[in-house]
Amino acid sequence: MVILQQTISAVTLHKESNLVIITISMTILGIETSCDETSAAVVRDGKLLSNDTAVQLFHSEHGGVVPELASRAHQRIIIPIVEDALRKASVEKKDLDAIAAVYGPGLIGSILIGLSFGKAMAMGLGIPFIGVNHMEAHIFSNMIEEPKPSFPFVNLTVSGGHTQLVLVKDYFKSELLGETMDDAAGEAFDKVAKMLGVGYPGGPLVDKFAAKGNAKAVKFPRPYLEEGSHQFSFSGLKTSVLYYLRKVGFDKTANVNEQFIADVCASFQAAVVDVLIDKLLTAAKKYDVKDIAMCGGVSANSELRRRLETEAKINHLHLFIPKLDFCTDNGAMVAQAGYERLRKGFVSNLELTAEPNLQLN
Ligand code: KG4
Ligand code: ZN
């Protein structure tokens, strides 16, 4: 049996019906450590009180996330991040009603830090623990602040590890419509950035260069796959960029022409944006939804946001994209998902372990 130790925030008498109304307040700490961001957030009754994130910038020296270094960094910073999130929310540990942490998918060593910390803290405080699926949490990043999308809606999650189209029917009822068969959108951005030698993480840098480039300079392929398909494939597009760079004799160690890099970035980015938008709109039409949403690190891309805003208006769809802090990995989306799970009485067993390949459903 699970006993939810929720705080009673108000007891009021409803005069007409003579009913006593007990308002239960729920304060949740959410922890995210699935990759290279250590983040903690506090949500009370569905409202975000704080969100504190530490980004591991040192991976740039290695050109990508080094799993062992990522988990060690999470271990060093998790206590100060959690304490900071509680302090900013003016919440003490004893005020918490539950703790939520991600248990997958992601890097096993990284997940284990946040998951073990969250479980131990919940056990120490004698409060419920809630394991959260990282992909489900990303969808919740559009439910942290008002306005929120109405069910059902079609959601596009575009991150460094995943590209998924999801029909979200209710809080915990969703159908995976399609996903990438090879590279994720963010991974393609990072790999193209590496080929061009512009640095890591690649997505934001390609975005920055692309703003000064000509998107029509190079005609890269648009991997739409067969008509109406909800699947994605970005590895062929990435290889086209590689072949193009080889053909023109590009050498990233030489003194390179910034305009050339900007043009390649803009042309590659335009191909990714075309495909993502086309597939999101196709799914919205097929499932006849009024609301569409996008989340994950790549949803921070300025051209993708701009183009999608225009297309949503043309197609009379309500578009939801999180603010930049909630596009990349963050504790707020985990706390919000944890809050909704707790409201429905879904809590986890402390035996829950990390699942690096955890699926959405
Ligand atoms: O969601 P996220 O923080 O972590 C994962 O769950 O993977 O996404 C990280 C990914 C990286 O591949 C990064 O390059 C990409 O999001 N990204 C961007 C932008 N900002 C971050 N991609 C394109 N344009 C951006 N502005
Ligand atoms: Zn993520």
Short mmCIF file of C-alpha atoms in Angstrom, two decimals, residues 82-344:
data_model
loop_
_atom_site.label_atom_id
_atom_site.label_comp_id
_atom_site.label_asym_id
_atom_site.label_seq_id
_atom_site.Cartn_x
_atom_site.Cartn_y
_atom_site.Cartn_z
CA VAL A 82 19.00 20.33 -5.74
CA GLU A 83 19.75 22.68 -2.83
CA ASP A 84 19.67 25.68 -5.18
CA ALA A 85 16.33 24.61 -6.69
CA LEU A 86 14.82 24.25 -3.20
CA ARG A 87 16.26 27.59 -2.04
CA LYS A 88 15.01 29.46 -5.13
CA ALA A 89 11.56 27.94 -4.60
CA SER A 90 11.66 28.84 -0.87
CA VAL A 91 10.83 25.22 -0.15
CA GLU A 92 12.42 23.10 2.55
CA LYS A 93 12.98 19.37 2.19
CA LYS A 94 10.27 18.69 4.78
CA ASP A 95 7.76 20.55 2.53
CA LEU A 96 8.22 18.08 -0.33
CA ASP A 97 5.40 15.62 -1.01
CA ALA A 98 7.25 13.53 -3.63
CA ILE A 99 10.44 13.32 -5.67
CA ALA A 100 10.51 12.54 -9.39
CA ALA A 101 13.63 11.57 -11.35
CA VAL A 102 14.29 10.29 -14.86
CA TYR A 103 14.98 6.53 -15.13
CA GLY A 104 15.52 6.39 -18.93
CA PRO A 105 16.25 6.63 -21.79
CA GLY A 106 19.76 8.09 -21.73
CA LEU A 107 23.31 7.31 -20.61
CA ILE A 108 23.22 4.65 -17.91
CA GLY A 109 25.87 6.24 -15.67
CA SER A 110 24.24 9.65 -15.90
CA ILE A 111 20.70 8.35 -15.25
CA LEU A 112 21.91 6.37 -12.22
CA ILE A 113 23.17 9.51 -10.46
CA GLY A 114 19.83 11.36 -10.51
CA LEU A 115 17.77 8.22 -10.05
CA SER A 116 19.75 6.93 -7.04
CA PHE A 117 19.85 10.41 -5.52
CA GLY A 118 16.09 10.88 -5.97
CA LYS A 119 15.22 7.45 -4.58
CA ALA A 120 17.54 7.88 -1.56
CA MET A 121 16.18 11.34 -0.80
CA ALA A 122 12.57 10.13 -1.07
CA MET A 123 13.35 7.18 1.20
CA GLY A 124 15.10 9.44 3.73
CA LEU A 125 12.14 11.84 3.79
CA GLY A 126 9.58 9.03 3.81
CA ILE A 127 7.78 10.38 0.74
CA PRO A 128 6.83 8.72 -2.59
CA PHE A 129 9.29 8.40 -5.44
CA ILE A 130 8.15 8.74 -9.06
CA GLY A 131 10.24 7.43 -11.95
CA VAL A 132 9.76 9.53 -15.09
CA ASN A 133 10.39 8.60 -18.74
CA HIS A 134 12.64 11.29 -20.26
CA MET A 135 10.71 11.27 -23.56
CA GLU A 136 7.41 11.70 -21.73
CA ALA A 137 8.99 14.53 -19.72
CA HIS A 138 9.97 16.35 -22.94
CA ILE A 139 6.28 16.34 -23.97
CA PHE A 140 5.48 17.90 -20.57
CA SER A 141 7.83 20.82 -21.35
CA ASN A 142 4.83 22.39 -23.14
CA MET A 143 2.71 21.96 -20.01
CA ILE A 144 4.96 23.84 -17.58
CA GLU A 145 3.42 27.21 -18.33
CA GLU A 146 0.11 28.51 -19.64
CA PRO A 147 -1.27 28.22 -22.26
CA LYS A 148 -1.04 24.44 -22.50
CA PRO A 149 -2.03 22.32 -25.51
CA SER A 150 -5.41 20.56 -25.39
CA PHE A 151 -5.69 16.82 -25.91
CA PRO A 152 -5.41 15.29 -28.41
CA PHE A 153 -2.43 16.99 -29.98
CA VAL A 154 0.45 15.94 -32.21
CA ASN A 155 3.88 16.42 -30.67
CA LEU A 156 7.26 16.46 -32.39
CA THR A 157 10.18 15.66 -30.07
CA VAL A 158 13.50 16.60 -31.64
CA SER A 159 16.53 16.07 -29.43
CA GLY A 160 20.11 14.83 -29.58
CA GLY A 161 19.07 11.21 -29.10
CA HIS A 162 15.51 11.07 -30.48
CA THR A 163 13.19 12.29 -33.20
CA GLN A 164 9.62 11.22 -32.51
CA LEU A 165 6.15 12.09 -33.72
CA VAL A 166 3.62 11.35 -31.02
CA LEU A 167 -0.15 11.57 -30.86
CA VAL A 168 -0.77 12.70 -27.27
CA LYS A 169 -4.29 11.61 -26.30
CA ASP A 170 -4.11 12.38 -22.58
CA TYR A 171 -1.47 12.92 -19.90
CA PHE A 172 -0.24 9.35 -19.94
CA LYS A 173 -1.88 8.04 -23.06
CA SER A 174 0.13 8.57 -26.17
CA GLU A 175 0.77 6.77 -29.42
CA LEU A 176 4.16 6.80 -31.08
CA LEU A 177 3.40 7.57 -34.73
CA GLY A 178 6.95 7.46 -36.02
CA GLU A 179 10.58 8.01 -35.15
CA THR A 180 13.98 8.13 -36.74
CA MET A 181 15.34 4.98 -38.26
CA ASP A 182 18.94 6.18 -37.87
CA ASP A 183 20.32 9.52 -36.65
CA ALA A 184 18.24 11.87 -34.52
CA ALA A 185 17.79 15.42 -35.82
CA GLY A 186 20.06 16.86 -33.09
CA GLU A 187 22.68 14.20 -33.79
CA ALA A 188 22.72 15.22 -37.48
CA PHE A 189 23.21 18.88 -36.45
CA ASP A 190 26.07 17.88 -34.13
CA LYS A 191 27.76 15.70 -36.78
CA VAL A 192 27.51 18.34 -39.51
CA ALA A 193 28.97 20.90 -37.07
CA LYS A 194 31.86 18.50 -36.44
CA MET A 195 32.50 18.06 -40.21
CA LEU A 196 32.62 21.83 -40.57
CA GLY A 197 34.81 22.20 -37.48
CA VAL A 198 32.53 24.82 -35.91
CA GLY A 199 32.55 23.25 -32.43
CA TYR A 200 30.29 21.48 -29.94
CA PRO A 201 27.39 21.35 -29.19
CA GLY A 202 26.75 21.68 -32.89
CA GLY A 203 23.06 22.57 -33.03
CA PRO A 204 23.26 26.09 -31.61
CA LEU A 205 26.43 26.81 -33.67
CA VAL A 206 24.91 25.62 -36.97
CA ASP A 207 21.86 27.74 -36.11
CA LYS A 208 24.12 30.80 -35.57
CA PHE A 209 26.12 30.32 -38.79
CA ALA A 210 22.96 29.55 -40.78
CA ALA A 211 21.52 32.95 -39.87
CA LYS A 212 24.23 34.54 -42.05
CA GLY A 213 24.06 31.98 -44.85
CA ASN A 214 22.13 31.34 -48.05
CA ALA A 215 19.77 28.36 -47.62
CA LYS A 216 19.66 27.89 -51.41
CA ALA A 217 23.45 27.72 -51.83
CA VAL A 218 23.56 23.90 -51.83
CA LYS A 219 20.61 21.66 -52.71
CA PHE A 220 20.71 18.89 -50.11
CA PRO A 221 18.14 16.03 -50.29
CA ARG A 222 14.92 16.11 -48.24
CA PRO A 223 14.45 12.62 -46.74
CA TYR A 224 10.62 12.51 -46.74
CA LEU A 225 10.58 8.70 -47.28
CA GLU A 226 7.38 7.26 -48.74
CA GLU A 227 4.25 9.40 -49.03
CA GLY A 228 2.55 10.00 -45.67
CA SER A 229 5.29 8.22 -43.69
CA HIS A 230 5.75 9.34 -40.07
CA GLN A 231 9.27 7.87 -39.95
CA PHE A 232 12.44 9.96 -40.20
CA SER A 233 15.95 9.33 -41.54
CA PHE A 234 18.75 11.88 -41.29
CA SER A 235 21.85 9.80 -41.88
CA GLY A 236 21.64 10.09 -45.71
CA LEU A 237 21.33 13.87 -45.48
CA LYS A 238 24.37 13.98 -43.17
CA THR A 239 26.33 11.84 -45.66
CA SER A 240 25.31 14.21 -48.51
CA VAL A 241 26.90 17.06 -46.56
CA LEU A 242 30.06 14.97 -46.11
CA TYR A 243 30.24 14.12 -49.85
CA TYR A 244 29.64 17.75 -50.77
CA LEU A 245 32.47 18.90 -48.47
CA ARG A 246 34.77 16.25 -50.01
CA LYS A 247 33.78 17.27 -53.55
CA VAL A 248 34.67 20.92 -52.98
CA GLY A 249 37.88 19.92 -51.14
CA PHE A 250 36.84 21.46 -47.82
CA ASP A 251 39.54 21.24 -45.13
CA LYS A 252 38.38 22.26 -41.66
CA THR A 253 41.97 22.63 -40.42
CA ALA A 254 42.78 25.21 -43.11
CA ASN A 255 41.90 28.87 -42.98
CA VAL A 256 38.25 28.50 -43.92
CA ASN A 257 35.81 30.87 -45.53
CA GLU A 258 33.10 31.78 -43.00
CA GLN A 259 30.56 32.54 -45.72
CA PHE A 260 31.04 29.04 -47.16
CA ILE A 261 30.37 27.52 -43.69
CA ALA A 262 27.32 29.75 -43.22
CA ASP A 263 25.92 28.67 -46.61
CA VAL A 264 26.40 24.94 -45.88
CA CYS A 265 24.82 25.38 -42.41
CA ALA A 266 21.83 27.26 -43.85
CA SER A 267 21.34 24.72 -46.67
CA PHE A 268 21.58 21.71 -44.33
CA GLN A 269 19.31 23.34 -41.75
CA ALA A 270 16.70 24.15 -44.41
CA ALA A 271 16.57 20.47 -45.44
CA VAL A 272 16.02 19.34 -41.82
CA VAL A 273 13.42 22.04 -41.16
CA ASP A 274 11.49 21.20 -44.38
CA VAL A 275 11.22 17.53 -43.40
CA LEU A 276 10.32 18.13 -39.74
CA ILE A 277 7.60 20.63 -40.58
CA ASP A 278 6.17 18.57 -43.43
CA LYS A 279 5.86 15.47 -41.22
CA LEU A 280 4.38 17.34 -38.28
CA LEU A 281 1.74 19.00 -40.48
CA THR A 282 0.95 15.73 -42.29
CA ALA A 283 0.33 13.99 -38.96
CA ALA A 284 -1.77 16.92 -37.65
CA LYS A 285 -3.95 16.68 -40.75
CA LYS A 286 -4.25 12.90 -40.64
CA TYR A 287 -5.27 12.85 -36.95
CA ASP A 288 -7.39 15.97 -37.36
CA VAL A 289 -5.97 17.84 -34.34
CA LYS A 290 -6.15 21.57 -33.70
CA ASP A 291 -3.07 21.75 -31.48
CA ILE A 292 0.50 20.86 -32.38
CA ALA A 293 3.59 20.97 -30.16
CA MET A 294 7.32 20.70 -30.51
CA CYS A 295 9.95 20.03 -27.83
CA GLY A 296 13.53 18.83 -27.26
CA GLY A 297 16.85 20.56 -27.85
CA VAL A 298 16.37 21.09 -31.61
CA SER A 299 13.10 22.95 -30.94
CA ALA A 300 15.41 25.80 -29.83
CA ASN A 301 16.42 26.20 -33.49
CA SER A 302 15.50 29.71 -34.59
CA GLU A 303 14.67 28.87 -38.21
CA LEU A 304 12.56 25.84 -37.21
CA ARG A 305 10.60 27.97 -34.71
CA ARG A 306 10.12 30.79 -37.20
CA ARG A 307 9.00 28.56 -40.08
CA LEU A 308 6.72 26.45 -37.89
CA GLU A 309 5.05 29.57 -36.48
CA THR A 310 4.28 30.72 -40.03
CA GLU A 311 3.03 27.29 -41.14
CA ALA A 312 0.85 26.88 -38.05
CA LYS A 313 -0.87 30.21 -38.83
CA ILE A 314 -1.42 29.26 -42.48
CA ASN A 315 -2.89 25.89 -41.43
CA HIS A 316 -5.02 27.34 -38.56
CA LEU A 317 -3.25 25.25 -35.94
CA HIS A 318 -2.38 26.30 -32.38
CA LEU A 319 1.35 25.87 -31.97
CA PHE A 320 3.11 25.20 -28.65
CA ILE A 321 6.89 25.45 -28.32
CA PRO A 322 8.57 25.74 -24.91
CA LYS A 323 10.67 28.75 -24.03
CA LEU A 324 14.37 28.14 -24.65
CA ASP A 325 15.18 27.02 -21.05
CA PHE A 326 12.69 24.17 -21.41
CA CYS A 327 13.71 23.01 -24.93
CA THR A 328 16.93 21.36 -23.81
CA ASP A 329 16.95 18.91 -20.89
CA ASN A 330 15.57 20.43 -17.69
CA GLY A 331 14.20 19.45 -14.29
CA ALA A 332 10.98 21.47 -14.76
CA MET A 333 9.56 19.02 -17.32
CA VAL A 334 10.39 16.11 -14.98
CA ALA A 335 8.78 17.82 -11.98
CA GLN A 336 5.66 18.61 -14.05
CA ALA A 337 5.39 15.02 -15.33
CA GLY A 338 5.94 13.81 -11.74
CA TYR A 339 3.22 16.14 -10.46
CA GLU A 340 0.67 14.79 -12.96
CA ARG A 341 1.69 11.20 -12.17
CA LEU A 342 1.28 11.82 -8.43
CA ARG A 343 -2.14 13.40 -9.01
CA LYS A 344 -3.20 10.18 -10.70
#
